[in-house]
Tab-separated table of N, CA and C in Angstrom:
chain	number	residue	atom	x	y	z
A	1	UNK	N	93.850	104.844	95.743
A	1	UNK	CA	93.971	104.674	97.175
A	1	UNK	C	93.864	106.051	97.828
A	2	UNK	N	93.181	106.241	99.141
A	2	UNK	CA	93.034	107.686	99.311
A	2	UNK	C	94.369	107.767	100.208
A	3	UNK	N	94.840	109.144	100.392
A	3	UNK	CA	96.063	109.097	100.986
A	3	UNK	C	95.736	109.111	102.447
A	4	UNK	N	94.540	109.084	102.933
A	4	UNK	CA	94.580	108.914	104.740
A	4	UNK	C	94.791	106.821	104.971
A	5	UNK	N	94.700	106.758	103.414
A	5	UNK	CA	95.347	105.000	103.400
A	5	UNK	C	97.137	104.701	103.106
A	6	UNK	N	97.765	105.985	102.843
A	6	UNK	CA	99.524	105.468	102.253
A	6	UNK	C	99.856	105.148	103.955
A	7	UNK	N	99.970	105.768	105.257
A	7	UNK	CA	100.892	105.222	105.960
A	7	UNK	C	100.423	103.840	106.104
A	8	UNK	N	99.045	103.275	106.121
A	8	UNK	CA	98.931	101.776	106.630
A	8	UNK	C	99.583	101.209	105.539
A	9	UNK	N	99.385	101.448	104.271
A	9	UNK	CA	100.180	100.835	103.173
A	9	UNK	C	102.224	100.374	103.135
A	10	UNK	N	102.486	101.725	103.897
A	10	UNK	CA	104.206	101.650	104.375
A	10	UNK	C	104.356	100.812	105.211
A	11	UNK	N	103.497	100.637	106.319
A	11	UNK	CA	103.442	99.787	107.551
A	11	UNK	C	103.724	98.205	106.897
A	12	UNK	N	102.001	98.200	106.184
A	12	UNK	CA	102.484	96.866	106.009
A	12	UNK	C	103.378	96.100	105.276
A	13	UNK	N	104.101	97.563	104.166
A	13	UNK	CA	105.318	97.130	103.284
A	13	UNK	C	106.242	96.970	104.388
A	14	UNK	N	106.356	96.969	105.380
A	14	UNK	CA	107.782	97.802	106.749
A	14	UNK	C	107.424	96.129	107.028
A	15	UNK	N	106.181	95.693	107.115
A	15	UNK	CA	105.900	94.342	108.110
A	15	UNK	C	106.286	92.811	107.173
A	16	UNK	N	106.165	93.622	106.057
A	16	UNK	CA	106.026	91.867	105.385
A	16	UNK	C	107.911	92.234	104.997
A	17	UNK	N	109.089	93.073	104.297
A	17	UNK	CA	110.087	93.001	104.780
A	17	UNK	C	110.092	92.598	105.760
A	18	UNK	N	110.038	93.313	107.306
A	18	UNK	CA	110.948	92.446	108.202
A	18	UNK	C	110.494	90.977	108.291
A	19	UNK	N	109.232	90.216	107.966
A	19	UNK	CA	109.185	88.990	108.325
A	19	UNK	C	109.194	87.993	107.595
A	20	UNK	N	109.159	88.349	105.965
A	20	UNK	CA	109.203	87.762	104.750
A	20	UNK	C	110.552	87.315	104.511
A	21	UNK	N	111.482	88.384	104.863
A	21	UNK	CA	112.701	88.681	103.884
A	21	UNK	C	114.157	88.731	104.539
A	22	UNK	N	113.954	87.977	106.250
A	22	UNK	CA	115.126	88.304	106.814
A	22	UNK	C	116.278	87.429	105.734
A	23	UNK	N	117.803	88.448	106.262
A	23	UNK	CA	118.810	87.760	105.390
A	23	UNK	C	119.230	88.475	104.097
A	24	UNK	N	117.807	89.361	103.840
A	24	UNK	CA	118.230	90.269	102.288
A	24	UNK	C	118.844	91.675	102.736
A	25	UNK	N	118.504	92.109	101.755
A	25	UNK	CA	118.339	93.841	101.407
A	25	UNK	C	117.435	94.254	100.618
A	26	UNK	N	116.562	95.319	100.745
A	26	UNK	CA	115.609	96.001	99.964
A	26	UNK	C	115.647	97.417	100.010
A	27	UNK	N	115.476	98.215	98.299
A	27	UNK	CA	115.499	99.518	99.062
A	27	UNK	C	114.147	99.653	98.255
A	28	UNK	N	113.878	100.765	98.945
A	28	UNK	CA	112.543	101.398	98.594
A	28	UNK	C	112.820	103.382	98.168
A	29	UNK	N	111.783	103.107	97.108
A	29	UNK	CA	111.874	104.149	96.319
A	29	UNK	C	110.753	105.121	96.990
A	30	UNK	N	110.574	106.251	97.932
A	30	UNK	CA	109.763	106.630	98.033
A	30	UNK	C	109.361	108.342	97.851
A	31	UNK	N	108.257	109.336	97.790
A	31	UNK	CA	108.419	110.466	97.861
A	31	UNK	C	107.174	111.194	99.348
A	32	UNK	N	107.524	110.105	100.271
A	32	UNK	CA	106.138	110.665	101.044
A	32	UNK	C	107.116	110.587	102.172
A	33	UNK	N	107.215	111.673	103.316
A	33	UNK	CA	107.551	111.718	104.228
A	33	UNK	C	107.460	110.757	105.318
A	34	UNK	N	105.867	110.853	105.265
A	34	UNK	CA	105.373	110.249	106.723
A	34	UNK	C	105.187	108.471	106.160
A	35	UNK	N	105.431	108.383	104.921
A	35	UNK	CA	105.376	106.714	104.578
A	35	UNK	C	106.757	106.159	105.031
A	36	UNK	N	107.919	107.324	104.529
A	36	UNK	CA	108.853	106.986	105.065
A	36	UNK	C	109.128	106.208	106.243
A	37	UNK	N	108.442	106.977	107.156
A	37	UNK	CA	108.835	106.761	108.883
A	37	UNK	C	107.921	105.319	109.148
A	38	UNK	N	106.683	105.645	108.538
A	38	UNK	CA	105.596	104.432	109.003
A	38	UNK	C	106.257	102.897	108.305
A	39	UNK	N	107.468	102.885	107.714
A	39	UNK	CA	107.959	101.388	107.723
A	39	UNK	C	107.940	101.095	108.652
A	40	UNK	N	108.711	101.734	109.488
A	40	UNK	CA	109.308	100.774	110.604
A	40	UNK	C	110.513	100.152	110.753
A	41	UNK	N	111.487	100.417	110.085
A	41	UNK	CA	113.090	100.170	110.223
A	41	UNK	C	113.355	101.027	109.293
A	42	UNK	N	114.528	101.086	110.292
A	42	UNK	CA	115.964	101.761	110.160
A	42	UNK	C	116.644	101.936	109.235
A	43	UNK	N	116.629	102.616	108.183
A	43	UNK	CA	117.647	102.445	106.679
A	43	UNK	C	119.427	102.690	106.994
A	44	UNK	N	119.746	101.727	106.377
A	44	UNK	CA	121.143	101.997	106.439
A	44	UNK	C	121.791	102.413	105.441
A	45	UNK	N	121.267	102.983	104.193
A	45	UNK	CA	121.505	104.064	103.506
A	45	UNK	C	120.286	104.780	103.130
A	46	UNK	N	120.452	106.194	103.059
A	46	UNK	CA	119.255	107.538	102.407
A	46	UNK	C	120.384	107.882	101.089
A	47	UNK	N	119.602	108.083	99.965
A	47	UNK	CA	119.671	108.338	98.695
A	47	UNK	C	119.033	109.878	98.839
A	48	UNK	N	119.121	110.782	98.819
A	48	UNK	CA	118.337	111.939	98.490
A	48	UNK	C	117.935	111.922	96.497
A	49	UNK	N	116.825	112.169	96.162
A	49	UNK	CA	117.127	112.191	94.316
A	49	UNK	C	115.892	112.507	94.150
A	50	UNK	N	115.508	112.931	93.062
A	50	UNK	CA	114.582	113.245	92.303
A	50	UNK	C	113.502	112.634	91.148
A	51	UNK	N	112.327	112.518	91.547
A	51	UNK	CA	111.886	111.569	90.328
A	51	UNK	C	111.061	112.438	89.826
A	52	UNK	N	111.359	113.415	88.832
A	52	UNK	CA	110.597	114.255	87.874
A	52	UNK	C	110.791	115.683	88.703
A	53	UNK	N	110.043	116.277	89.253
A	53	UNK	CA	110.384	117.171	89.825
A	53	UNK	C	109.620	116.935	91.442
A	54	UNK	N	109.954	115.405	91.995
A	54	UNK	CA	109.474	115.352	93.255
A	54	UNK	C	110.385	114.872	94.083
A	55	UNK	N	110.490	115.434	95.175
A	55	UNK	CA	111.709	115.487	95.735
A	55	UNK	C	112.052	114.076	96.550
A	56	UNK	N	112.767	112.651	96.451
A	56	UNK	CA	112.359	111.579	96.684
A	56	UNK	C	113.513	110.709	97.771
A	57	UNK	N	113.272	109.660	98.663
A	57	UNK	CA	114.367	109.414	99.252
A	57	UNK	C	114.360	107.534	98.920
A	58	UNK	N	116.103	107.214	98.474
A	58	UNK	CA	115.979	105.869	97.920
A	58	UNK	C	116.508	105.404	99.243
A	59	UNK	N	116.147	104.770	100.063
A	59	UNK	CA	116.289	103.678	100.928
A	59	UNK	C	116.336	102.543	100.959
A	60	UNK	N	118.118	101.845	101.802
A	60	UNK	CA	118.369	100.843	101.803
A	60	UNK	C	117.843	99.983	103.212
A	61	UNK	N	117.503	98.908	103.032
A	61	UNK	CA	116.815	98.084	104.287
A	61	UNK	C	117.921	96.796	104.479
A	62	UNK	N	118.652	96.882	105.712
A	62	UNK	CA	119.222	95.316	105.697
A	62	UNK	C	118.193	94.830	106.715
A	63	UNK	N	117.577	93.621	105.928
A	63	UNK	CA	116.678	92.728	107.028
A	63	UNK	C	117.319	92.000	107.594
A	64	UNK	N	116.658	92.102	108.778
A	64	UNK	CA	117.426	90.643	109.930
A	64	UNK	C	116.106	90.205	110.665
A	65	UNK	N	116.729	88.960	111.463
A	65	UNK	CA	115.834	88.239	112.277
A	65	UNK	C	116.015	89.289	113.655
A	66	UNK	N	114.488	89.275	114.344
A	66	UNK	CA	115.285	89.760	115.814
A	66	UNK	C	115.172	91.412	115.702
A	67	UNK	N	116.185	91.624	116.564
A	67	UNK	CA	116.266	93.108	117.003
A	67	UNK	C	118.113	93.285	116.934
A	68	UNK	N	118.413	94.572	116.462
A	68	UNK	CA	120.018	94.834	116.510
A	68	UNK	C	120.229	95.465	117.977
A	69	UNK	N	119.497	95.625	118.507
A	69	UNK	CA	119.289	96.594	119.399
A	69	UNK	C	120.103	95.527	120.772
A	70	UNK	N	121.183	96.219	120.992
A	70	UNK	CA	122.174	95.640	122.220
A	70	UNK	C	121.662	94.970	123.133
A	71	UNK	N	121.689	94.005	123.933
A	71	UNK	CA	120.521	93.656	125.119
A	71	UNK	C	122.196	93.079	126.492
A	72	UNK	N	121.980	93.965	127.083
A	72	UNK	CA	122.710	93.716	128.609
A	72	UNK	C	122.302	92.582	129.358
A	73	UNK	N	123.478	91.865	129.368
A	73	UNK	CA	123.126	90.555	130.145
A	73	UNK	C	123.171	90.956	131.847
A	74	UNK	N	122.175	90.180	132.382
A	74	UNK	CA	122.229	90.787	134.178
A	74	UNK	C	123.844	90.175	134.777
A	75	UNK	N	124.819	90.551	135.356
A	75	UNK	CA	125.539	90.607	135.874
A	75	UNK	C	125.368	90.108	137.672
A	76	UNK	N	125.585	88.819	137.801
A	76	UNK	CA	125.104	88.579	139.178
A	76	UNK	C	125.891	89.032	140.071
């Protein structure tokens, strides 16, 4: 795979978690920065560790349905 292809690859690992898998947890083993970010959610744990001599981050995913993200009800 050429690497101007790993972030679409994170993306669509980021896409099929959130819509496959609400209700679980998944972590992902990764050593690429910018794949990191291109999931697309929020880890609720970072692992810092090492896999050989590459410097790697183990990430926990709680999937949910939806958004966690607070939503303000209008106040009449």
């Amino acid at each position: 795979m050429p690497v101007e292809e790993i972030e679409e690859l994170y993306q669509m690992i980021g896409s099929s978690l959130k819509h496959r898998f609400p209700g679980y947890q998944a972590w992902v083993l990764t050593g690429n920065e910018k794949g990191m970010h291109a999931i697309g959610l929020r880890p609720s744990r970072r692992i810092a560790l090492f896999n050989g001599a590459i410097p790697c981050k183990f990430l926990k995913f709680e999937l949910y349905d939806g958004s966690k993200k607070f939503k303000k009800e209008a106040v009449d």
